[in-house]
Amino acid sequence: MFPREATVKSRLTTDTVQPIESIEPSQPVEHIYHKTIFSLLGDPKYPENFDHLEYVNPNAPKGGIIKLHEIGTFDNFNRFASRGAPEHYSDSLYDSLFTSTADDISSFYPLIATSITYSDSYRWAEVFINPNARFQDGKPITAHDVEFTFHKFMTEGVSQYRVYNKGVNVKAIDDYRVRVELPESDREKLLSFVGSMRVIPKHFWQNHNFSEPLSTPPVGSGPYYISDYKMGQYVVYKRNPDYWAKDLPVNKGLDNFDEKRIDYYMDTSIALEAFKAGEYDFRGEGQPKNWFTQYQGKYFDAKDIIKQEKNVETAVNTRWLAFNLQKDFFKDVRVRQAITLAFDFEWLNHAFYYDSYKRPTSFFENTIYAAKDKPSEQELKWLIPYKDIIPEQAFDEAYTVAKSDGQGFNRNNLLTAAKLLQEAGWIIKDGKLINAQNQQPFEFELLTYLGEDIKYAIPFQQNLARLGITMKITSLDYAQLTRRMRERDYDMMPRNYSAVNYPSSDLMILWGSEYLNSSYNGSGLHNQAIDSIIAQIVKNVGNQSELIPLGRALDRILTQEYPMIPMWYNSKTYYAYWNKFGQPAIQPSYAIGIDSWWYDADKAASLSKNREH
């Protein structure tokens, strides 16, 4: 690990280190730290006395409106409800104790809290609340709200929260000081828990069930409140001019729009046409074909709409097709490998996506934690104890999928797939793949979203048919799809795997055995090897020399189990916007940085679209 913080000079000038002699001489000295800024991995980017983030204009003008969009619908405003389709932005109503920045995602900077005190036992922490902190109705945010928030999540929140935080205790010491206690030493869990904890108002939520949908907007604590909405169609967030934290260093130059309006569309093609007509202002494009063929016309020619491309150089969201491993026909890894070979990425990428996609080969894509080549001695240290329960391929070259010739036939891969299926006990009978033991045909359902582009599905279906497999394609609306996903009522469905910048305790929820009820684990893959390596990762967050081989060892197991079919990710970020905004000179590393933009009335007035009316 990094040298223990007690033995090195603090990296922050305001940190204090105070040894406290234990009552019993035989016990080691406990060291206490007091920090305003702290990091899980490496050094914080900004010093304790920084004035503003480098990717903002601290003097950006306030005003105007930005119009955004979402695909789907919503039926409530409780992002943390156990059912329903919540409004996509509703979690932004609540601030957290500390906050990360879009250029320093592993550090935490003061927001509701002013500082944290903890010991090198990593069993407890005390957090100091800013006495100026207020909810949007003007009532103070206190330590009692923090305590209430934790117990509300533990009693009425999702089950994975209760599992992850079992044994944790949060107690208000006084109005502006709260104590967090862990059942055992865990540096990463303690610091990330405190750093990312959102705070909800006790005076509002004590009268509402946190697990149930909320039909009216709640009281929040963030810079925007909901001022107008039509359920399922649109919502308007209005900037709170009295937001107490607007001048904090982490907020200067951010949240510059007076209003943010989000319109909901059921279909991506309709949403694209609405953008080109000026119905909303910003659009990220995930379909390369659209980018190269549809983003054109008089408003593009006049530079009313600006197109931007940004190379993907950091951890990236990836797209996969998740097998539901609870289904009997997917339990044999050879079957999963065969079906993976039937997905002809090379042809799809060329025929439909202008060769703009790359295929993921890791669950740590674009990071140093992705497995490569054969395992190192350090990786083998973590793999060998589980050699009897993990795939043999985990000890060989890193995961990859054989490429097709890109001509649409995929012959070699289908021949290999047919052999794997035969080895797994499936035979061809009357043109259909049949289980040799029970004579059941191989048929399954691909579940997709109704408004999603699923051009890939038909060629995939045809390739599977060549193997004798019948794949039914079912498209559902957002609410139905969400319900079936939560109930794990599907055979296969597309899943986004969020960017993992570095291995952390988040992996427990994504892959841990205790979190199988979590909708994050799309496939349901779990085993003792995965659990044990993740436990070691949690202990070594911050210790790069151990974290790299641990991450790579885990990656080898996850990929070689074939829990999901790798589809693609964009090699570039494509986005377009109407040219009526000012932007800072610097863009953050991990985001486009729309929150740092501002409305430019002169640019808006000069748009040819506006001059037409």
Coordinates of C-alpha atoms in Angstrom, one line a residue:
M1 CA 0.0 0.0 0.0
F2 CA 1.0 3.7 0.0
P3 CA 3.0 4.5 3.1
R4 CA 0.6 4.9 6.0
E5 CA -0.5 8.5 6.3
A6 CA 0.7 8.6 9.9
T7 CA 4.3 8.1 8.8
V8 CA 4.5 10.7 6.1
K9 CA 4.1 14.5 6.0
S10 CA 0.5 15.4 5.1
R11 CA 0.0 16.3 1.4
L12 CA -2.5 19.1 2.5
T13 CA -1.3 22.0 4.5
T14 CA -4.4 22.0 6.6
D15 CA -4.2 18.4 7.6
T16 CA -3.3 17.7 11.2
V17 CA -1.9 14.5 12.6
Q18 CA -2.3 13.9 16.3
P19 CA -1.2 10.7 18.0
I20 CA -3.5 9.6 20.8
E21 CA -2.0 7.3 23.4
S22 CA -4.2 4.3 23.9
I23 CA -5.4 3.3 27.4
E24 CA -3.6 0.0 27.3
P25 CA 0.2 0.4 26.6
S26 CA 0.2 -2.9 24.6
Q27 CA -2.1 -1.4 21.9
P28 CA -0.6 0.6 19.0
V29 CA -0.8 4.4 18.9
E30 CA -3.8 5.6 16.9
H31 CA -3.3 8.5 14.6
I32 CA -6.0 11.0 13.8
Y33 CA -6.3 13.0 10.6
H34 CA -8.3 16.1 10.0
K35 CA -8.8 16.9 6.3
T36 CA -10.8 19.2 4.1
I37 CA -9.9 17.5 0.9
F38 CA -9.0 13.8 0.6
S39 CA -8.4 11.2 -2.1
L40 CA -8.9 7.5 -2.6
L41 CA -6.1 7.1 -5.1
G42 CA -3.0 9.4 -5.4
D43 CA -3.0 13.1 -4.6
P44 CA -5.9 15.5 -4.9
K45 CA -5.6 17.7 -8.0
Y46 CA -6.5 20.9 -6.2
P47 CA -4.9 22.3 -3.0
E48 CA -6.8 23.2 0.1
N49 CA -7.0 26.9 -0.7
F50 CA -8.0 26.6 -4.4
D51 CA -10.4 29.3 -5.7
H52 CA -12.1 27.5 -8.6
L53 CA -11.9 24.5 -10.9
E54 CA -9.6 24.9 -13.9
Y55 CA -12.3 24.0 -16.4
V56 CA -14.7 26.8 -15.5
N57 CA -15.0 30.5 -16.1
P58 CA -15.5 31.7 -12.5
N59 CA -17.1 34.9 -13.9
A60 CA -19.5 33.2 -16.3
P61 CA -22.7 35.1 -16.7
K62 CA -25.9 33.6 -15.3
G63 CA -29.1 33.4 -17.2
G64 CA -30.9 31.9 -20.2
I65 CA -32.2 28.4 -20.7
I66 CA -30.7 25.1 -22.0
K67 CA -33.0 22.5 -23.5
L68 CA -32.0 18.9 -23.2
H69 CA -33.7 15.6 -24.0
E70 CA -34.0 12.0 -22.8
I71 CA -35.3 8.9 -24.5
G72 CA -38.1 7.1 -22.7
T73 CA -40.6 8.4 -20.1
F74 CA -41.0 8.9 -16.4
D75 CA -43.7 8.5 -13.8
N76 CA -42.2 9.8 -10.6
F77 CA -39.5 12.0 -9.0
N78 CA -37.9 9.6 -6.6
R79 CA -34.7 8.3 -8.2
F80 CA -34.2 5.9 -5.3
A81 CA -37.6 4.2 -5.5
S82 CA -37.7 0.4 -5.8
R83 CA -40.3 0.5 -8.6
G84 CA -41.5 2.9 -11.3
A85 CA -39.6 4.9 -13.9
P86 CA -38.0 8.0 -12.2
E87 CA -37.2 11.2 -13.9
H88 CA -33.6 10.8 -15.1
Y89 CA -32.2 13.9 -13.5
S90 CA -34.1 13.7 -10.2
D91 CA -31.0 12.4 -8.2
S92 CA -29.4 15.8 -8.9
L93 CA -31.9 17.4 -6.5
Y94 CA -29.7 16.4 -3.6
D95 CA -26.2 17.5 -2.8
S96 CA -23.7 15.2 -1.1
L97 CA -21.4 15.8 1.9
F98 CA -18.4 16.1 -0.4
T99 CA -18.1 16.1 -4.2
S100 CA -15.7 14.9 -6.9
T101 CA -14.9 17.0 -9.9
A102 CA -15.0 16.2 -13.6
D103 CA -11.2 16.3 -13.7
D104 CA -10.5 14.5 -10.4
I105 CA -12.9 11.7 -9.9
S106 CA -11.0 9.9 -7.1
S107 CA -10.9 12.9 -4.7
F108 CA -13.5 14.6 -2.6
Y109 CA -13.9 18.3 -2.0
P110 CA -16.2 20.0 0.6
L111 CA -19.8 20.7 -0.3
I112 CA -22.3 20.2 2.5
A113 CA -19.5 19.1 4.8
T114 CA -16.5 21.3 5.6
S115 CA -14.1 18.6 6.8
I116 CA -13.6 15.0 8.0
T117 CA -11.7 13.6 10.9
Y118 CA -10.7 9.9 11.0
S119 CA -8.1 7.6 12.4
D120 CA -5.7 5.2 10.7
S121 CA -7.8 2.3 12.0
Y122 CA -10.3 3.3 9.3
R123 CA -13.1 2.2 11.7
W124 CA -14.7 5.6 12.3
A125 CA -15.0 9.2 11.0
E126 CA -16.5 12.4 12.2
V127 CA -17.9 14.8 9.6
F128 CA -18.4 18.5 10.2
I129 CA -21.4 20.1 8.5
N130 CA -21.3 23.6 7.1
P131 CA -23.6 25.7 9.3
N132 CA -24.6 27.7 6.2
A133 CA -25.9 24.7 4.4
R134 CA -29.6 24.9 3.5
F135 CA -32.3 22.9 1.8
Q136 CA -34.2 24.5 -1.0
D137 CA -37.0 25.6 1.4
G138 CA -34.5 27.5 3.5
K139 CA -34.3 25.0 6.4
P140 CA -30.8 24.2 7.6
I141 CA -29.0 20.9 6.7
T142 CA -27.9 19.3 10.0
A143 CA -26.2 16.2 11.2
H144 CA -29.7 14.9 12.1
D145 CA -30.6 15.0 8.4
V146 CA -27.4 12.9 7.6
E147 CA -28.3 10.4 10.3
F148 CA -31.9 10.2 9.0
T149 CA -30.7 9.8 5.4
F150 CA -28.6 6.8 6.3
H151 CA -31.4 5.1 8.2
K152 CA -33.9 5.9 5.5
F153 CA -31.7 4.2 2.9
M154 CA -31.1 1.2 5.3
T155 CA -34.8 0.6 6.0
E156 CA -36.5 1.7 2.8
G157 CA -33.8 1.8 0.2
V158 CA -32.7 -0.9 -2.3
S159 CA -31.5 -4.2 -0.8
Q160 CA -27.9 -3.9 -2.1
Y161 CA -27.5 -0.7 0.0
R162 CA -28.4 -2.7 3.2
V163 CA -26.1 -5.5 2.3
Y164 CA -23.2 -3.3 1.5
N165 CA -23.6 -1.2 4.7
K166 CA -24.4 -3.9 7.1
G167 CA -22.9 -3.1 10.5
V168 CA -22.3 0.6 9.6
N169 CA -23.7 3.1 12.1
V170 CA -24.3 6.8 11.5
K171 CA -25.1 9.0 14.5
A172 CA -25.5 12.8 15.0
I173 CA -23.2 14.0 17.8
D174 CA -24.7 17.5 17.7
D175 CA -26.4 19.7 15.1
Y176 CA -23.3 20.0 12.9
R177 CA -21.2 16.9 13.6
V178 CA -22.0 13.4 12.6
R179 CA -20.0 10.2 13.4
V180 CA -19.7 7.2 11.1
E181 CA -18.6 3.8 12.4
L182 CA -17.7 0.7 10.5
P183 CA -17.7 -2.9 11.8
E184 CA -14.2 -3.4 10.6
S185 CA -11.3 -1.5 9.1
D186 CA -11.9 -0.4 5.5
R187 CA -10.2 2.7 4.2
E188 CA -11.9 2.8 0.8
K189 CA -15.3 2.1 2.2
L190 CA -15.0 4.7 5.0
L191 CA -13.8 7.5 2.8
S192 CA -16.0 6.8 -0.2
F193 CA -19.1 6.4 2.0
V194 CA -18.5 9.8 3.6
G195 CA -17.4 11.5 0.4
S196 CA -20.4 10.5 -1.8
M197 CA -23.3 10.4 0.7
R198 CA -26.2 12.5 -0.5
V199 CA -28.4 14.1 2.2
I200 CA -32.2 14.2 2.0
P201 CA -34.4 16.4 4.2
K202 CA -35.8 14.7 7.3
H203 CA -38.7 17.2 7.5
F204 CA -39.9 16.1 4.1
W205 CA -39.0 12.4 3.8
Q206 CA -40.1 11.4 7.3
N207 CA -43.7 11.6 5.9
H208 CA -42.9 9.6 2.7
N209 CA -41.9 6.0 2.0
F210 CA -38.5 6.2 0.3
S211 CA -39.0 2.9 -1.6
E212 CA -42.2 4.2 -3.3
P213 CA -42.5 6.4 -6.4
L214 CA -43.2 10.1 -5.7
S215 CA -45.7 11.9 -7.8
T216 CA -44.7 15.4 -6.9
P217 CA -41.2 17.0 -6.7
P218 CA -39.5 16.6 -3.3
V219 CA -37.6 19.3 -1.4
G220 CA -34.0 19.2 -2.5
S221 CA -30.6 20.7 -1.6
G222 CA -28.9 21.2 -5.0
P223 CA -28.6 24.3 -7.2
Y224 CA -31.8 23.5 -9.2
Y225 CA -35.4 22.7 -8.2
I226 CA -38.3 21.5 -10.3
S227 CA -40.5 24.4 -11.3
D228 CA -42.7 22.8 -13.9
Y229 CA -43.4 19.4 -15.4
K230 CA -45.9 17.2 -17.3
M231 CA -45.5 13.7 -16.1
G232 CA -43.8 11.5 -18.7
Q233 CA -43.3 14.4 -21.2
Y234 CA -41.1 17.1 -19.8
V235 CA -39.6 18.7 -16.7
V236 CA -38.1 22.1 -16.0
Y237 CA -35.3 22.6 -13.5
K238 CA -35.0 26.2 -12.3
R239 CA -31.8 27.6 -10.8
N240 CA -32.2 28.6 -7.2
P241 CA -30.7 32.1 -6.9
D242 CA -30.4 31.6 -3.1
Y243 CA -28.5 28.4 -3.4
W244 CA -26.2 28.6 -0.4
A245 CA -23.2 26.8 -2.0
K246 CA -23.1 28.7 -5.3
D247 CA -19.8 30.5 -4.3
L248 CA -17.9 27.4 -3.0
P249 CA -14.8 26.7 -4.9
V250 CA -16.3 23.5 -6.4
N251 CA -19.3 25.5 -7.7
K252 CA -17.9 28.7 -9.0
G253 CA -18.6 29.0 -12.7
L254 CA -21.0 26.0 -12.8
D255 CA -24.8 25.9 -13.0
N256 CA -25.0 29.1 -15.1
F257 CA -28.4 28.5 -16.8
D258 CA -31.5 29.9 -15.2
E259 CA -33.5 27.0 -16.4
K260 CA -32.8 23.5 -17.7
R261 CA -35.7 21.9 -19.6
I262 CA -35.7 18.1 -20.4
D263 CA -38.1 16.9 -23.0
Y264 CA -38.8 13.1 -23.3
Y265 CA -39.0 11.3 -26.7
M266 CA -40.1 7.8 -27.2
D267 CA -38.0 7.3 -30.4
T268 CA -34.4 8.2 -31.1
S269 CA -35.1 9.1 -34.8
I270 CA -37.9 11.5 -33.8
A271 CA -35.6 13.0 -31.2
L272 CA -32.9 13.6 -33.7
E273 CA -35.2 15.5 -36.1
A274 CA -36.5 17.5 -33.1
F275 CA -32.9 18.6 -32.4
K276 CA -32.2 19.6 -36.0
A277 CA -35.4 21.7 -35.9
G278 CA -34.2 23.5 -32.7
E279 CA -36.5 21.9 -30.2
Y280 CA -33.6 21.3 -27.9
D281 CA -30.0 22.5 -27.7
F282 CA -27.5 19.7 -27.1
R283 CA -27.3 16.1 -28.3
G284 CA -24.8 13.4 -27.8
E285 CA -24.9 11.0 -30.7
G286 CA -24.3 7.3 -30.1
Q287 CA -25.0 6.1 -33.6
P288 CA -22.1 6.7 -36.0
K289 CA -24.3 6.3 -39.1
N290 CA -26.5 9.1 -37.8
W291 CA -23.4 11.2 -37.2
F292 CA -22.1 10.8 -40.7
T293 CA -25.4 11.0 -42.6
Q294 CA -28.0 12.9 -40.6
Y295 CA -26.1 15.8 -39.1
Q296 CA -26.3 18.0 -42.1
G297 CA -28.5 20.7 -43.6
K298 CA -28.8 24.5 -43.7
Y299 CA -28.3 25.0 -40.0
F300 CA -25.1 23.0 -40.0
D301 CA -23.9 24.9 -43.1
A302 CA -24.6 28.2 -41.4
K303 CA -22.8 27.1 -38.3
D304 CA -25.9 27.5 -36.2
I305 CA -25.3 23.9 -35.1
I306 CA -21.8 23.0 -34.2
K307 CA -20.5 19.4 -34.5
Q308 CA -17.7 18.2 -32.2
E309 CA -15.7 15.0 -31.9
K310 CA -13.6 14.1 -28.9
N311 CA -11.2 11.1 -28.9
V312 CA -12.0 8.6 -26.1
E313 CA -8.8 8.4 -24.0
T314 CA -10.1 7.5 -20.6
A315 CA -12.2 4.7 -19.2
V316 CA -15.3 4.4 -21.3
N317 CA -18.9 3.1 -21.1
T318 CA -19.2 -0.1 -23.1
R319 CA -22.2 -1.9 -24.6
W320 CA -22.8 -5.6 -24.1
L321 CA -25.5 -8.3 -24.5
A322 CA -26.0 -9.9 -21.1
F323 CA -26.8 -13.6 -20.8
N324 CA -29.1 -14.4 -17.9
L325 CA -27.0 -17.2 -16.3
Q326 CA -30.0 -18.4 -14.3
K327 CA -31.4 -19.8 -17.6
D328 CA -30.3 -23.5 -18.0
F329 CA -29.4 -23.2 -21.7
F330 CA -26.7 -20.5 -20.8
K331 CA -25.1 -22.2 -17.9
D332 CA -22.4 -24.0 -20.0
V333 CA -19.6 -21.5 -20.8
R334 CA -19.1 -23.3 -24.2
V335 CA -22.6 -22.3 -25.2
R336 CA -21.9 -18.7 -24.2
Q337 CA -18.7 -18.7 -26.1
A338 CA -20.4 -20.1 -29.2
I339 CA -23.2 -17.5 -29.2
T340 CA -20.5 -14.8 -28.7
L341 CA -18.8 -16.0 -31.9
A342 CA -22.1 -15.6 -33.8
F343 CA -22.1 -11.9 -33.1
D344 CA -20.3 -10.5 -36.2
F345 CA -18.9 -7.3 -34.9
E346 CA -16.6 -6.6 -37.8
W347 CA -19.4 -6.8 -40.4
L348 CA -21.8 -4.8 -38.3
N349 CA -19.2 -2.1 -37.6
H350 CA -18.5 -1.7 -41.3
A351 CA -22.0 -2.1 -42.7
F352 CA -23.9 0.0 -40.1
Y353 CA -21.5 2.0 -38.0
Y354 CA -18.9 3.5 -40.4
D355 CA -16.1 1.6 -38.6
S356 CA -16.4 4.0 -35.7
Y357 CA -16.8 1.4 -33.0
K358 CA -14.2 -0.5 -31.1
R359 CA -15.0 -3.8 -29.5
P360 CA -14.4 -4.1 -25.7
T361 CA -12.2 -6.9 -24.5
S362 CA -12.1 -5.9 -20.9
F363 CA -14.3 -4.7 -18.0
F364 CA -11.6 -2.1 -17.4
E365 CA -11.5 -0.9 -20.9
N366 CA -9.0 1.9 -21.7
T367 CA -7.3 1.6 -18.3
I368 CA -4.1 0.1 -16.9
Y369 CA -6.2 -2.5 -15.1
A370 CA -7.3 -4.3 -18.3
A371 CA -5.7 -7.8 -18.6
K372 CA -3.2 -8.1 -21.4
D373 CA -0.9 -10.9 -22.6
K374 CA -0.4 -13.8 -20.2
P375 CA -0.8 -13.3 -16.5
S376 CA 2.2 -11.9 -14.5
E377 CA 3.6 -13.6 -11.4
Q378 CA 1.7 -11.1 -9.3
E379 CA -1.6 -11.9 -11.1
L380 CA -1.0 -15.7 -10.7
K381 CA -0.7 -15.2 -7.0
W382 CA -4.4 -14.3 -7.0
L383 CA -5.5 -16.8 -9.7
I384 CA -3.8 -20.1 -8.7
P385 CA -5.7 -20.6 -5.4
Y386 CA -8.9 -20.7 -7.5
K387 CA -7.7 -22.8 -10.4
D388 CA -10.4 -25.4 -9.8
I389 CA -13.3 -23.0 -10.1
I390 CA -12.2 -20.5 -12.8
P391 CA -11.8 -21.1 -16.6
E392 CA -8.4 -22.6 -17.7
Q393 CA -8.2 -19.7 -20.2
A394 CA -7.7 -17.3 -17.3
F395 CA -4.1 -18.6 -17.2
D396 CA -3.5 -18.1 -20.9
E397 CA -3.6 -15.1 -23.2
A398 CA -6.0 -12.3 -22.3
Y399 CA -9.5 -12.5 -23.5
T400 CA -10.3 -11.7 -27.1
V401 CA -12.9 -12.7 -29.7
A402 CA -11.8 -14.1 -33.0
K403 CA -12.4 -11.6 -35.8
S404 CA -14.6 -12.3 -38.8
D405 CA -13.6 -11.4 -42.3
G406 CA -16.1 -8.6 -42.2
Q407 CA -17.9 -9.8 -45.3
G408 CA -21.1 -10.9 -43.6
F409 CA -20.6 -14.6 -43.7
N410 CA -18.7 -15.2 -40.4
R411 CA -18.0 -18.7 -41.6
N412 CA -15.0 -19.6 -39.5
N413 CA -16.5 -18.3 -36.3
L414 CA -19.8 -20.2 -36.9
L415 CA -17.9 -23.4 -37.6
T416 CA -16.1 -23.0 -34.3
A417 CA -19.4 -22.2 -32.6
A418 CA -21.0 -25.3 -34.0
K419 CA -18.2 -27.4 -32.6
L420 CA -18.5 -25.8 -29.1
L421 CA -22.3 -26.4 -29.1
Q422 CA -21.8 -30.0 -30.0
E423 CA -19.3 -30.5 -27.2
A424 CA -21.8 -29.0 -24.8
G425 CA -24.5 -31.6 -25.8
W426 CA -26.5 -29.9 -28.5
I427 CA -27.2 -31.5 -31.8
I428 CA -28.9 -30.5 -35.1
K429 CA -32.2 -32.2 -35.8
D430 CA -34.4 -31.1 -38.8
G431 CA -32.4 -27.9 -39.0
K432 CA -32.9 -27.0 -35.3
L433 CA -30.5 -27.2 -32.5
I434 CA -31.8 -29.7 -30.0
N435 CA -30.5 -30.7 -26.5
A436 CA -29.3 -34.3 -26.9
Q437 CA -30.7 -35.3 -23.5
N438 CA -34.1 -33.7 -23.2
Q439 CA -34.8 -33.0 -26.9
Q440 CA -35.7 -29.4 -26.2
P441 CA -35.0 -26.9 -28.9
F442 CA -32.6 -24.0 -28.3
E443 CA -34.8 -21.0 -28.2
F444 CA -34.4 -17.8 -26.3
E445 CA -35.6 -14.2 -26.2
L446 CA -33.6 -11.0 -26.7
L447 CA -35.3 -8.2 -24.8
T448 CA -34.8 -4.6 -26.1
Y449 CA -36.1 -1.1 -25.6
L450 CA -38.9 0.0 -27.9
G451 CA -37.3 3.2 -29.1
E452 CA -33.8 1.8 -29.4
D453 CA -31.9 1.3 -32.6
I454 CA -31.5 -2.5 -32.9
K455 CA -30.1 -2.9 -36.5
Y456 CA -27.6 -5.3 -35.0
A457 CA -30.3 -7.7 -33.9
I458 CA -31.5 -9.1 -37.2
P459 CA -28.0 -10.1 -38.5
F460 CA -27.3 -11.6 -35.1
Q461 CA -30.6 -13.5 -35.3
Q462 CA -29.7 -14.8 -38.8
N463 CA -26.3 -16.0 -37.7
L464 CA -27.8 -17.9 -34.7
A465 CA -30.4 -19.4 -37.1
R466 CA -27.5 -20.9 -39.1
L467 CA -26.5 -22.7 -35.9
G468 CA -30.0 -23.9 -35.4
I469 CA -30.8 -21.5 -32.6
T470 CA -34.1 -19.5 -32.6
M471 CA -33.8 -16.0 -31.1
K472 CA -37.0 -14.0 -30.6
I473 CA -36.7 -10.3 -30.5
T474 CA -39.1 -8.5 -28.1
S475 CA -39.2 -4.7 -27.7
L476 CA -40.8 -3.1 -24.7
D477 CA -41.4 0.4 -23.4
Y478 CA -39.1 1.9 -20.7
A479 CA -41.4 1.0 -17.7
Q480 CA -41.9 -2.6 -18.8
L481 CA -38.3 -3.2 -19.6
T482 CA -37.2 -1.7 -16.2
R483 CA -39.6 -4.0 -14.4
R484 CA -38.4 -7.1 -16.2
M485 CA -34.8 -6.1 -15.7
R486 CA -35.3 -5.7 -12.0
E487 CA -37.1 -9.1 -11.7
R488 CA -34.4 -10.7 -13.9
D489 CA -37.2 -11.9 -16.2
Y490 CA -35.2 -12.1 -19.4
D491 CA -33.0 -14.5 -21.3
M492 CA -30.7 -11.8 -22.9
M493 CA -30.8 -8.1 -23.0
P494 CA -28.4 -5.2 -24.0
R495 CA -26.6 -3.6 -21.0
N496 CA -24.4 -0.6 -20.7
Y497 CA -21.4 -1.3 -18.5
S498 CA -20.4 2.1 -17.0
A499 CA -16.8 3.2 -17.2
V500 CA -14.6 1.8 -14.4
N501 CA -11.7 4.2 -13.9
Y502 CA -10.1 2.0 -11.2
P503 CA -11.0 -1.1 -9.2
S504 CA -13.0 -0.2 -6.1
S505 CA -15.7 -1.4 -3.8
D506 CA -18.2 -0.7 -6.5
L507 CA -17.2 -4.0 -8.0
M508 CA -18.9 -5.7 -5.1
I509 CA -22.3 -4.4 -6.3
L510 CA -21.5 -5.2 -10.0
W511 CA -20.2 -8.8 -9.5
G512 CA -20.4 -9.8 -5.8
S513 CA -22.4 -12.8 -4.7
E514 CA -24.2 -10.8 -2.0
Y515 CA -25.6 -8.5 -4.6
L516 CA -27.3 -10.8 -7.0
N517 CA -30.6 -9.0 -6.5
S518 CA -28.9 -5.9 -7.8
S519 CA -30.0 -5.0 -11.3
Y520 CA -26.3 -3.9 -11.9
N521 CA -25.2 -7.5 -12.4
G522 CA -26.9 -8.1 -15.7
S523 CA -25.7 -11.7 -16.1
G524 CA -25.8 -12.9 -12.5
L525 CA -22.2 -14.2 -12.7
H526 CA -20.6 -14.8 -9.3
N527 CA -18.2 -17.2 -7.6
Q528 CA -15.8 -17.4 -4.7
A529 CA -12.8 -16.4 -6.8
I530 CA -14.6 -13.2 -7.9
D531 CA -15.7 -12.4 -4.3
S532 CA -12.3 -13.0 -2.8
I533 CA -10.4 -10.9 -5.4
I534 CA -12.8 -8.1 -5.0
A535 CA -12.3 -8.2 -1.2
Q536 CA -8.6 -7.9 -1.8
I537 CA -9.2 -5.0 -4.2
V538 CA -11.2 -3.2 -1.5
K539 CA -8.3 -3.6 0.9
N540 CA -5.8 -2.2 -1.6
V541 CA -7.6 0.8 -3.1
G542 CA -4.8 3.4 -3.0
N543 CA -2.0 0.8 -3.4
Q544 CA -1.3 0.9 -7.1
S545 CA 1.3 -1.8 -7.0
E546 CA -1.2 -4.3 -5.7
L547 CA -4.3 -2.8 -7.4
I548 CA -3.0 -3.3 -11.0
P549 CA -2.4 -7.1 -10.8
L550 CA -5.6 -7.5 -8.7
G551 CA -7.7 -5.7 -11.4
R552 CA -6.1 -7.7 -14.2
A553 CA -6.6 -11.0 -12.4
L554 CA -10.3 -10.2 -11.9
D555 CA -10.6 -9.1 -15.5
R556 CA -9.3 -12.4 -16.7
I557 CA -11.9 -14.3 -14.7
L558 CA -14.8 -12.1 -15.6
T559 CA -14.1 -12.1 -19.4
Q560 CA -13.2 -15.8 -19.7
E561 CA -16.5 -16.7 -18.1
Y562 CA -18.3 -15.1 -21.1
P563 CA -21.1 -13.6 -19.0
M564 CA -21.9 -11.0 -21.7
I565 CA -21.3 -10.6 -25.4
P566 CA -19.0 -7.6 -26.1
M567 CA -20.8 -5.3 -28.6
W568 CA -18.9 -2.0 -28.9
Y569 CA -18.0 1.4 -27.7
N570 CA -17.4 4.6 -29.6
S571 CA -13.8 5.4 -30.4
K572 CA -14.9 9.0 -30.3
T573 CA -17.5 11.0 -28.4
Y574 CA -19.8 12.7 -30.9
Y575 CA -21.9 15.6 -29.9
A576 CA -23.6 18.7 -31.4
Y577 CA -25.2 21.8 -30.0
W578 CA -26.9 25.0 -31.1
N579 CA -24.4 27.8 -31.2
K580 CA -25.7 30.0 -28.5
F581 CA -23.4 29.1 -25.6
G582 CA -20.1 30.3 -24.2
Q583 CA -17.6 27.7 -23.1
P584 CA -14.4 27.8 -20.9
A585 CA -11.1 27.3 -22.7
I586 CA -10.4 24.0 -20.9
Q587 CA -12.6 20.9 -21.1
P588 CA -12.5 18.4 -18.2
S589 CA -10.9 15.0 -18.6
Y590 CA -13.9 12.9 -17.7
A591 CA -16.9 14.9 -19.2
I592 CA -17.9 17.3 -21.9
G593 CA -18.5 19.9 -19.2
I594 CA -22.0 21.3 -20.1
D595 CA -22.4 22.4 -16.5
S596 CA -19.7 25.0 -17.1
W597 CA -21.3 26.4 -20.2
W598 CA -23.3 29.6 -20.2
Y599 CA -26.0 31.2 -22.3
D600 CA -24.7 33.8 -24.8
A601 CA -27.6 36.1 -25.8
D602 CA -25.6 37.7 -28.7
K603 CA -24.9 34.3 -30.2
A604 CA -28.5 33.3 -29.8
A605 CA -29.8 36.4 -31.5
S606 CA -27.4 35.9 -34.5
L607 CA -28.7 32.4 -35.2
S608 CA -30.2 32.3 -38.7
K609 CA -33.1 30.2 -37.3
N610 CA -34.0 33.1 -35.0
R611 CA -33.7 35.6 -37.8
E612 CA -36.2 33.6 -39.9
H613 CA -39.0 34.6 -37.6

